Amino acid sequence: MSTPEVTESSLRAAVRELLAEHDPVRTPVAEFLGARYDAGLAWIHFPEGLGGRAAPRSLQQAVNDEFAAAGAPTLDPGRHGIGLGMAAPTLLAFGDAEIHRRFLRPLWTGEEVWCQLFSEPGAGSDLAALGTRAVRDGDSWVVDGQKVWTSLAHEAQWAILVTRSDPSVPKHRGMTYFVCDMTAPGVEVRPLRQATGEAEFNEVFLTGVRIPDSRRLGEVGDGWRVAQTTLMNERVAIGGSAVPREGGLIGTVARTWRERPELRTPGLQDSLLRLWVDAEAARLTGERLRQQLAAGQPGPEGSAAKLAFARLNQQISGLELELLGGEGLVYDDWTFRRPSHPSMEGGTPGYRYLRTKGNSIEGGTSEILRNIIAERVLGLPQEIRVDKDVAWKDLPR
């Protein structure tokens, strides 16, 4: 018997049925989101039984709109963005049935927080140069190394981890990708205090950490390909997230401009209008990118969205300080803290100015993203790379 076609009307009806059975206001958040997952109304393009209905991704917005209109709860993207936007699509694409069963539902409901163990102090912007070592030992792997700039490692129960499993082959080969238990013996998380005063990021030391082979994603030595799935989704999540007109930092500066006419000058007005237009163009481009994503898989275009996101945030936060003058330089709280819900739009103008400096590093540096855009989007000649065919162990360090 053929499966009934999933349509927008059938999905909206399914949402209304779920809302009738689970009051979105009175039902605990995890319970409500669990019911949504079980009904196949989480990621509707995921397979049945894994939070979806194998439906066209383009229908997701209709489902989201129905839940939003009812005031249904959602997860905080600052706390769960890595899990929802990066880990989930990677787990689906490369995990087996047991990994799907174990991890996807608690990830969706927010019962488990995820982090990303990619960057390393010795690799810089070149992820493929990483050196965290994974050695096979029977049915397990023993991992030793150091990761850095790990958001929410102090809160996470699980991590997506890429390692060097074979140093005798070129750097883009010989990498293997795992799911790592952040509570396992040998995992040490240390805070990295930022210019803002908080420690949103961490460095993570892995010493003799044992990971079962059953928590490997993809084939041994194929970690680079798995990581590309994560990175493409990450850049779309950072640079292409849905925002309303005047959402984000441009809205903050625009409100100050309207409420404080005494601060206005012709020069500042020109700067604000130019950035407002740039922000609106980026917003509409992000909407188009999400529509393309709904039709298939994320591509390198996400790098352009993320690059624009970083540049705009830094320019807008700089304009905000220029608009406020000395008032904007007041920094009200330098207390060391480890936030569970980092937000770039919170805090003072001084905080926003300092925090946006990290936008051109996190999620892929702006320099690397420009290379991706040039080579993969514009089709320009590739940068000369003398290390592509050299074994990782023979690379200078």
CSV table of C-alpha atoms in Angstrom, one decimal:
chain,number,residue,atom,x,y,z
A,1,MET,CA,0.0,0.0,0.0
A,2,SER,CA,1.4,3.4,-1.0
A,3,THR,CA,2.1,6.0,1.6
A,4,PRO,CA,-0.3,9.0,1.5
A,5,GLU,CA,1.3,12.1,0.1
A,6,VAL,CA,2.4,14.7,2.6
A,7,THR,CA,0.9,18.1,1.8
A,8,GLU,CA,0.9,21.5,3.5
A,9,SER,CA,-2.7,21.0,4.5
A,10,SER,CA,-2.1,17.6,6.0
A,11,LEU,CA,0.8,18.9,8.0
A,12,ARG,CA,-1.1,21.9,9.3
A,13,ALA,CA,-3.9,19.5,10.3
A,14,ALA,CA,-1.4,17.3,12.1
A,15,VAL,CA,0.0,20.3,14.0
A,16,ARG,CA,-3.5,21.3,15.1
A,17,GLU,CA,-4.2,17.8,16.3
A,18,LEU,CA,-1.0,17.8,18.4
A,19,LEU,CA,-1.8,21.2,19.9
A,20,ALA,CA,-5.3,19.9,20.9
A,21,GLU,CA,-3.7,17.0,22.7
A,22,HIS,CA,-0.8,18.9,24.3
A,23,ASP,CA,-1.4,22.4,25.5
A,24,PRO,CA,1.7,24.4,24.4
A,25,VAL,CA,1.5,26.7,27.5
A,26,ARG,CA,0.9,24.1,30.2
A,27,THR,CA,2.9,21.1,28.9
A,28,PRO,CA,6.5,21.0,30.1
A,29,VAL,CA,8.9,22.1,27.2
A,30,ALA,CA,10.7,18.8,26.9
A,31,GLU,CA,7.5,16.8,27.0
A,32,PHE,CA,5.9,19.0,24.3
A,33,LEU,CA,8.9,18.9,22.0
A,34,GLY,CA,9.1,15.1,22.6
A,35,ALA,CA,5.4,14.8,21.4
A,36,ARG,CA,6.3,17.0,18.4
A,37,TYR,CA,9.2,14.7,17.6
A,38,ASP,CA,7.2,11.5,17.9
A,39,ALA,CA,4.5,13.0,15.6
A,40,GLY,CA,7.1,13.6,12.9
A,41,LEU,CA,6.7,17.3,13.2
A,42,ALA,CA,10.3,18.2,14.3
A,43,TRP,CA,12.4,18.1,11.1
A,44,ILE,CA,9.7,17.0,8.6
A,45,HIS,CA,12.3,16.1,5.9
A,46,PHE,CA,13.9,13.5,8.3
A,47,PRO,CA,12.7,9.9,8.0
A,48,GLU,CA,9.6,8.7,9.8
A,49,GLY,CA,10.4,7.6,13.3
A,50,LEU,CA,13.3,10.1,13.5
A,51,GLY,CA,11.3,13.3,14.0
A,52,GLY,CA,10.1,13.6,10.4
A,53,ARG,CA,7.8,12.4,7.7
A,54,ALA,CA,10.2,12.1,4.8
A,55,ALA,CA,8.4,15.2,3.5
A,56,PRO,CA,9.8,18.0,1.3
A,57,ARG,CA,11.9,20.3,3.4
A,58,SER,CA,10.1,23.3,1.8
A,59,LEU,CA,7.0,22.5,3.9
A,60,GLN,CA,8.9,23.0,7.2
A,61,GLN,CA,8.0,26.7,7.4
A,62,ALA,CA,4.3,25.9,7.3
A,63,VAL,CA,4.7,23.6,10.3
A,64,ASN,CA,6.8,26.2,12.1
A,65,ASP,CA,4.3,28.9,11.5
A,66,GLU,CA,1.4,26.9,13.0
A,67,PHE,CA,3.4,26.2,16.1
A,68,ALA,CA,4.5,29.8,16.4
A,69,ALA,CA,1.0,31.1,16.1
A,70,ALA,CA,0.0,28.8,19.0
A,71,GLY,CA,2.8,30.1,21.2
A,72,ALA,CA,4.5,26.7,21.2
A,73,PRO,CA,7.9,26.4,22.9
A,74,THR,CA,11.2,26.2,21.0
A,75,LEU,CA,14.7,25.7,22.1
A,76,ASP,CA,17.1,28.5,22.8
A,77,PRO,CA,19.4,28.7,19.7
A,78,GLY,CA,22.2,30.1,21.8
A,79,ARG,CA,22.3,27.0,23.9
A,80,HIS,CA,21.2,24.4,21.3
A,81,GLY,CA,22.3,25.8,18.0
A,82,ILE,CA,25.2,23.4,17.6
A,83,GLY,CA,23.0,20.4,18.3
A,84,LEU,CA,20.1,21.5,16.1
A,85,GLY,CA,22.0,23.1,13.3
A,86,MET,CA,25.2,21.1,13.0
A,87,ALA,CA,25.1,17.8,15.0
A,88,ALA,CA,21.6,16.7,13.9
A,89,PRO,CA,22.2,16.8,10.1
A,90,THR,CA,25.6,15.1,10.5
A,91,LEU,CA,24.2,12.4,12.7
A,92,LEU,CA,21.4,11.7,10.3
A,93,ALA,CA,23.7,11.6,7.2
A,94,PHE,CA,26.4,9.4,8.7
A,95,GLY,CA,25.1,7.7,11.8
A,96,ASP,CA,23.6,4.2,11.9
A,97,ALA,CA,20.2,3.3,13.2
A,98,GLU,CA,21.4,3.0,16.8
A,99,ILE,CA,23.0,6.4,16.7
A,100,HIS,CA,19.8,7.9,15.3
A,101,ARG,CA,17.7,6.2,18.0
A,102,ARG,CA,20.0,7.2,20.8
A,103,PHE,CA,20.8,10.8,20.0
A,104,LEU,CA,18.3,12.6,17.8
A,105,ARG,CA,15.3,12.7,20.1
A,106,PRO,CA,17.1,14.1,23.3
A,107,LEU,CA,18.9,16.5,21.0
A,108,TRP,CA,15.6,17.8,19.7
A,109,THR,CA,13.9,18.1,23.1
A,110,GLY,CA,16.9,19.9,24.6
A,111,GLU,CA,17.6,17.3,27.2
A,112,GLU,CA,21.2,17.0,25.9
A,113,VAL,CA,23.4,19.9,24.9
A,114,TRP,CA,26.1,19.5,22.2
A,115,CYS,CA,29.4,21.1,21.4
A,116,GLN,CA,31.8,21.0,18.5
A,117,LEU,CA,35.4,19.8,18.9
A,118,PHE,CA,37.0,20.9,15.7
A,119,SER,CA,39.5,23.9,16.1
A,120,GLU,CA,42.9,23.3,17.5
A,121,PRO,CA,45.6,25.7,18.7
A,122,GLY,CA,48.2,24.1,16.3
A,123,ALA,CA,46.1,24.1,13.2
A,124,GLY,CA,44.9,27.7,13.1
A,125,SER,CA,42.3,28.3,10.3
A,126,ASP,CA,43.4,25.0,8.6
A,127,LEU,CA,41.0,22.4,10.0
A,128,ALA,CA,42.6,19.7,7.9
A,129,ALA,CA,45.9,20.2,9.7
A,130,LEU,CA,44.5,19.1,13.0
A,131,GLY,CA,46.6,16.7,15.1
A,132,THR,CA,44.3,15.3,17.8
A,133,ARG,CA,45.2,11.6,17.6
A,134,ALA,CA,42.8,8.6,17.5
A,135,VAL,CA,44.3,5.2,17.8
A,136,ARG,CA,42.3,2.0,17.3
A,137,ASP,CA,42.3,-0.4,20.3
A,138,GLY,CA,40.0,-3.3,19.6
A,139,ASP,CA,36.4,-2.1,19.6
A,140,SER,CA,37.4,1.3,20.8
A,141,TRP,CA,39.5,4.3,19.9
A,142,VAL,CA,41.9,6.1,22.3
A,143,VAL,CA,42.0,9.9,21.7
A,144,ASP,CA,44.6,12.3,22.8
A,145,GLY,CA,44.9,16.0,21.9
A,146,GLN,CA,43.6,19.5,22.5
A,147,LYS,CA,40.7,21.5,21.0
A,148,VAL,CA,40.0,25.2,21.4
A,149,TRP,CA,37.3,27.8,21.0
A,150,THR,CA,34.7,25.2,22.0
A,151,SER,CA,31.4,27.0,22.7
A,152,LEU,CA,29.4,25.6,25.6
A,153,ALA,CA,31.8,22.7,26.3
A,154,HIS,CA,31.2,23.5,30.0
A,155,GLU,CA,27.5,22.7,29.5
A,156,ALA,CA,27.5,20.0,26.9
A,157,GLN,CA,26.9,16.3,27.4
A,158,TRP,CA,28.1,15.3,23.9
A,159,ALA,CA,30.4,16.6,21.2
A,160,ILE,CA,31.0,16.1,17.5
A,161,LEU,CA,34.7,15.4,17.2
A,162,VAL,CA,37.1,15.1,14.3
A,163,THR,CA,40.5,13.4,14.8
A,164,ARG,CA,43.7,12.3,13.0
A,165,SER,CA,43.5,8.6,12.7
A,166,ASP,CA,46.3,8.0,10.1
A,167,PRO,CA,49.2,10.5,10.1
A,168,SER,CA,51.0,8.7,7.2
A,169,VAL,CA,48.6,10.1,4.5
A,170,PRO,CA,47.9,13.7,3.3
A,171,LYS,CA,46.1,15.9,5.8
A,172,HIS,CA,42.6,15.7,4.1
A,173,ARG,CA,42.7,12.0,4.4
A,174,GLY,CA,43.4,10.0,7.5
A,175,MET,CA,40.8,11.9,9.6
A,176,THR,CA,38.0,10.1,11.5
A,177,TYR,CA,34.9,11.6,13.0
A,178,PHE,CA,33.2,10.6,16.3
A,179,VAL,CA,30.6,11.3,18.8
A,180,CYS,CA,32.4,12.1,22.1
A,181,ASP,CA,31.0,11.8,25.6
A,182,MET,CA,32.0,15.0,27.4
A,183,THR,CA,31.7,13.3,30.8
A,184,ALA,CA,34.1,10.5,29.9
A,185,PRO,CA,37.3,10.1,31.9
A,186,GLY,CA,40.1,12.1,30.3
A,187,VAL,CA,38.0,15.0,29.1
A,188,GLU,CA,39.0,18.3,30.7
A,189,VAL,CA,37.3,21.6,30.0
A,190,ARG,CA,39.0,24.9,30.8
A,191,PRO,CA,37.5,28.3,30.4
A,192,LEU,CA,38.8,30.9,27.9
A,193,ARG,CA,38.1,34.3,29.2
A,194,GLN,CA,37.3,36.7,26.3
A,195,ALA,CA,37.6,40.4,25.9
A,196,THR,CA,34.0,40.7,27.0
A,197,GLY,CA,34.9,39.3,30.5
A,198,GLU,CA,32.9,36.1,30.0
A,199,ALA,CA,34.1,32.6,29.1
A,200,GLU,CA,31.6,31.6,26.4
A,201,PHE,CA,34.4,29.5,24.8
A,202,ASN,CA,36.6,26.8,26.2
A,203,GLU,CA,39.7,24.8,25.5
A,204,VAL,CA,39.2,21.0,25.8
A,205,PHE,CA,42.0,18.6,26.7
A,206,LEU,CA,41.5,14.9,25.7
A,207,THR,CA,43.8,12.5,27.5
A,208,GLY,CA,43.4,8.8,26.9
A,209,VAL,CA,39.7,9.3,26.1
A,210,ARG,CA,38.1,6.0,25.0
A,211,ILE,CA,35.4,6.2,22.4
A,212,PRO,CA,33.6,3.0,21.2
A,213,ASP,CA,33.8,2.4,17.5
A,214,SER,CA,30.0,2.3,17.5
A,215,ARG,CA,30.1,6.1,17.9
A,216,ARG,CA,32.1,6.7,14.8
A,217,LEU,CA,30.4,8.7,12.1
A,218,GLY,CA,31.3,7.7,8.5
A,219,GLU,CA,34.2,5.5,7.5
A,220,VAL,CA,37.6,5.3,9.0
A,221,GLY,CA,39.7,8.0,7.3
A,222,ASP,CA,36.7,9.8,5.8
A,223,GLY,CA,36.4,12.4,8.5
A,224,TRP,CA,37.0,15.3,6.2
A,225,ARG,CA,33.9,14.5,4.1
A,226,VAL,CA,31.8,14.2,7.3
A,227,ALA,CA,33.2,17.4,8.6
A,228,GLN,CA,32.2,19.3,5.4
A,229,THR,CA,28.6,18.3,6.1
A,230,THR,CA,28.9,19.8,9.5
A,231,LEU,CA,30.6,23.0,8.3
A,232,MET,CA,28.2,23.7,5.5
A,233,ASN,CA,25.3,23.4,7.9
A,234,GLU,CA,27.1,25.5,10.5
A,235,ARG,CA,27.6,28.4,8.1
A,236,VAL,CA,24.0,28.4,7.0
A,237,ALA,CA,22.9,28.3,10.7
A,238,ILE,CA,25.2,31.3,11.5
A,239,GLY,CA,24.8,33.4,8.4
A,240,GLY,CA,21.4,32.4,7.1
A,241,SER,CA,19.2,32.3,10.1
A,242,ALA,CA,15.7,33.8,9.8
A,243,VAL,CA,15.4,37.3,11.1
A,244,PRO,CA,12.6,39.9,10.6
A,245,ARG,CA,13.3,43.3,9.0
A,246,GLU,CA,15.4,45.4,11.4
A,247,GLY,CA,16.2,42.2,13.3
A,248,GLY,CA,19.6,41.7,14.9
A,249,LEU,CA,22.1,44.5,15.6
A,250,ILE,CA,20.8,46.9,12.9
A,251,GLY,CA,17.5,47.1,14.8
A,252,THR,CA,19.2,48.0,18.0
A,253,VAL,CA,21.1,50.9,16.3
A,254,ALA,CA,17.9,52.0,14.4
A,255,ARG,CA,15.9,52.2,17.7
A,256,THR,CA,18.6,54.4,19.3
A,257,TRP,CA,18.6,56.6,16.2
A,258,ARG,CA,14.9,57.2,16.4
A,259,GLU,CA,14.8,57.6,20.2
A,260,ARG,CA,17.8,59.9,20.5
A,261,PRO,CA,17.6,62.6,17.9
A,262,GLU,CA,20.2,64.7,19.7
A,263,LEU,CA,22.8,62.2,18.6
A,264,ARG,CA,22.2,62.5,14.9
A,265,THR,CA,24.6,64.0,12.4
A,266,PRO,CA,24.5,63.9,8.6
A,267,GLY,CA,27.6,61.7,8.5
A,268,LEU,CA,26.1,59.2,10.9
A,269,GLN,CA,22.8,59.2,9.0
A,270,ASP,CA,24.6,58.3,5.8
A,271,SER,CA,26.5,55.5,7.6
A,272,LEU,CA,23.3,54.1,9.2
A,273,LEU,CA,21.4,54.1,5.9
A,274,ARG,CA,24.2,52.3,4.1
A,275,LEU,CA,24.4,49.6,6.8
A,276,TRP,CA,20.6,49.3,6.9
A,277,VAL,CA,20.5,48.6,3.2
A,278,ASP,CA,23.3,46.1,3.5
A,279,ALA,CA,21.6,44.4,6.4
A,280,GLU,CA,18.3,44.2,4.5
A,281,ALA,CA,20.1,42.8,1.5
A,282,ALA,CA,21.8,40.2,3.7
A,283,ARG,CA,18.5,39.3,5.3
A,284,LEU,CA,16.8,38.7,1.9
A,285,THR,CA,19.8,36.8,0.6
A,286,GLY,CA,19.6,34.6,3.7
A,287,GLU,CA,15.9,34.0,2.9
A,288,ARG,CA,16.8,32.9,-0.6
A,289,LEU,CA,19.5,30.6,0.8
A,290,ARG,CA,17.0,28.9,3.1
A,291,GLN,CA,14.7,28.3,0.2
A,292,GLN,CA,17.6,26.7,-1.7
A,293,LEU,CA,18.4,24.7,1.4
A,294,ALA,CA,14.7,23.5,1.5
A,295,ALA,CA,15.2,22.0,-2.0
A,296,GLY,CA,18.3,20.1,-1.2
A,297,GLN,CA,21.6,20.2,0.7
A,298,PRO,CA,23.5,23.3,1.9
A,299,GLY,CA,26.2,24.4,-0.5
A,300,PRO,CA,29.2,26.7,-0.4
A,301,GLU,CA,26.8,29.7,-0.7
A,302,GLY,CA,26.5,29.5,3.1
A,303,SER,CA,30.1,30.7,3.4
A,304,ALA,CA,29.1,34.0,1.7
A,305,ALA,CA,26.2,34.5,4.1
A,306,LYS,CA,28.4,33.9,7.1
A,307,LEU,CA,31.1,36.2,5.7
A,308,ALA,CA,28.5,39.0,5.3
A,309,PHE,CA,27.1,38.3,8.8
A,310,ALA,CA,30.5,38.9,10.4
A,311,ARG,CA,31.4,42.0,8.4
A,312,LEU,CA,28.0,43.6,9.1
A,313,ASN,CA,27.9,42.9,12.8
A,314,GLN,CA,31.3,44.4,13.3
A,315,GLN,CA,30.5,47.5,11.2
A,316,ILE,CA,27.1,48.0,12.9
A,317,SER,CA,28.5,47.6,16.4
A,318,GLY,CA,31.2,50.1,15.5
A,319,LEU,CA,28.6,52.6,14.3
A,320,GLU,CA,26.6,52.2,17.6
A,321,LEU,CA,29.7,53.2,19.6
A,322,GLU,CA,30.3,56.2,17.2
A,323,LEU,CA,26.7,57.2,17.6
A,324,LEU,CA,26.7,57.1,21.4
A,325,GLY,CA,30.2,58.6,21.9
A,326,GLY,CA,31.6,58.4,25.4
A,327,GLU,CA,28.3,57.0,26.6
A,328,GLY,CA,28.9,53.9,24.5
A,329,LEU,CA,32.3,53.2,26.0
A,330,VAL,CA,30.9,52.6,29.5
A,331,TYR,CA,31.3,48.9,30.3
A,332,ASP,CA,29.1,47.9,33.2
A,333,ASP,CA,30.1,44.3,34.0
A,334,TRP,CA,33.5,42.7,33.8
A,335,THR,CA,32.6,39.9,36.1
A,336,PHE,CA,34.0,36.5,35.1
A,337,ARG,CA,31.1,34.3,34.0
A,338,ARG,CA,30.4,31.2,31.9
A,339,PRO,CA,27.1,31.9,30.1
A,340,SER,CA,24.6,29.1,29.4
A,341,HIS,CA,22.7,31.3,26.9
A,342,PRO,CA,25.2,33.5,25.0
A,343,SER,CA,23.6,36.3,23.1
A,344,MET,CA,25.4,38.9,21.0
A,345,GLU,CA,22.5,41.3,21.2
A,346,GLY,CA,22.4,41.3,25.0
A,347,GLY,CA,24.5,43.6,27.3
A,348,THR,CA,25.9,47.0,26.6
A,349,PRO,CA,27.0,48.6,23.3
A,350,GLY,CA,30.6,48.0,24.5
A,351,TYR,CA,29.9,44.3,25.0
A,352,ARG,CA,28.4,44.1,21.5
A,353,TYR,CA,31.4,45.8,20.0
A,354,LEU,CA,33.9,43.4,21.6
A,355,ARG,CA,31.8,40.3,21.0
A,356,THR,CA,31.3,40.8,17.3
A,357,LYS,CA,35.1,40.7,16.8
A,358,GLY,CA,34.8,36.9,17.2
A,359,ASN,CA,32.3,36.7,14.3
A,360,SER,CA,35.1,36.7,11.8
A,361,ILE,CA,36.8,33.7,13.5
A,362,GLU,CA,34.0,31.4,14.7
A,363,GLY,CA,32.3,29.1,12.1
A,364,GLY,CA,35.3,29.5,9.7
A,365,THR,CA,37.6,32.5,9.5
A,366,SER,CA,36.7,35.2,7.0
A,367,GLU,CA,39.9,34.5,5.1
A,368,ILE,CA,39.1,30.8,4.6
A,369,LEU,CA,35.5,31.7,3.6
A,370,ARG,CA,36.8,34.0,0.9
A,371,ASN,CA,38.9,31.2,-0.5
A,372,ILE,CA,35.8,28.9,-0.5
A,373,ILE,CA,33.7,31.6,-2.3
A,374,ALA,CA,36.4,32.3,-4.9
A,375,GLU,CA,37.1,28.6,-5.7
A,376,ARG,CA,33.7,26.9,-5.2
A,377,VAL,CA,31.2,29.7,-6.1
A,378,LEU,CA,33.1,31.9,-8.5
A,379,GLY,CA,35.1,29.1,-10.1
A,380,LEU,CA,38.4,31.0,-9.8
A,381,PRO,CA,41.7,29.1,-10.0
A,382,GLN,CA,42.6,27.3,-6.8
A,383,GLU,CA,45.2,28.7,-4.5
A,384,ILE,CA,48.5,26.9,-4.8
A,385,ARG,CA,48.8,24.4,-2.0
A,386,VAL,CA,52.1,22.6,-1.7
A,387,ASP,CA,51.0,20.3,1.1
A,388,LYS,CA,48.1,18.6,-0.6
A,389,ASP,CA,50.1,15.4,-1.4
A,390,VAL,CA,52.4,15.4,1.6
A,391,ALA,CA,51.8,13.0,4.5
A,392,TRP,CA,50.5,14.8,7.5
A,393,LYS,CA,53.4,13.5,9.7
A,394,ASP,CA,55.9,15.2,7.3
A,395,LEU,CA,54.3,18.6,7.3
A,396,PRO,CA,56.4,21.3,9.1
A,397,ARG,CA,55.1,22.5,12.4
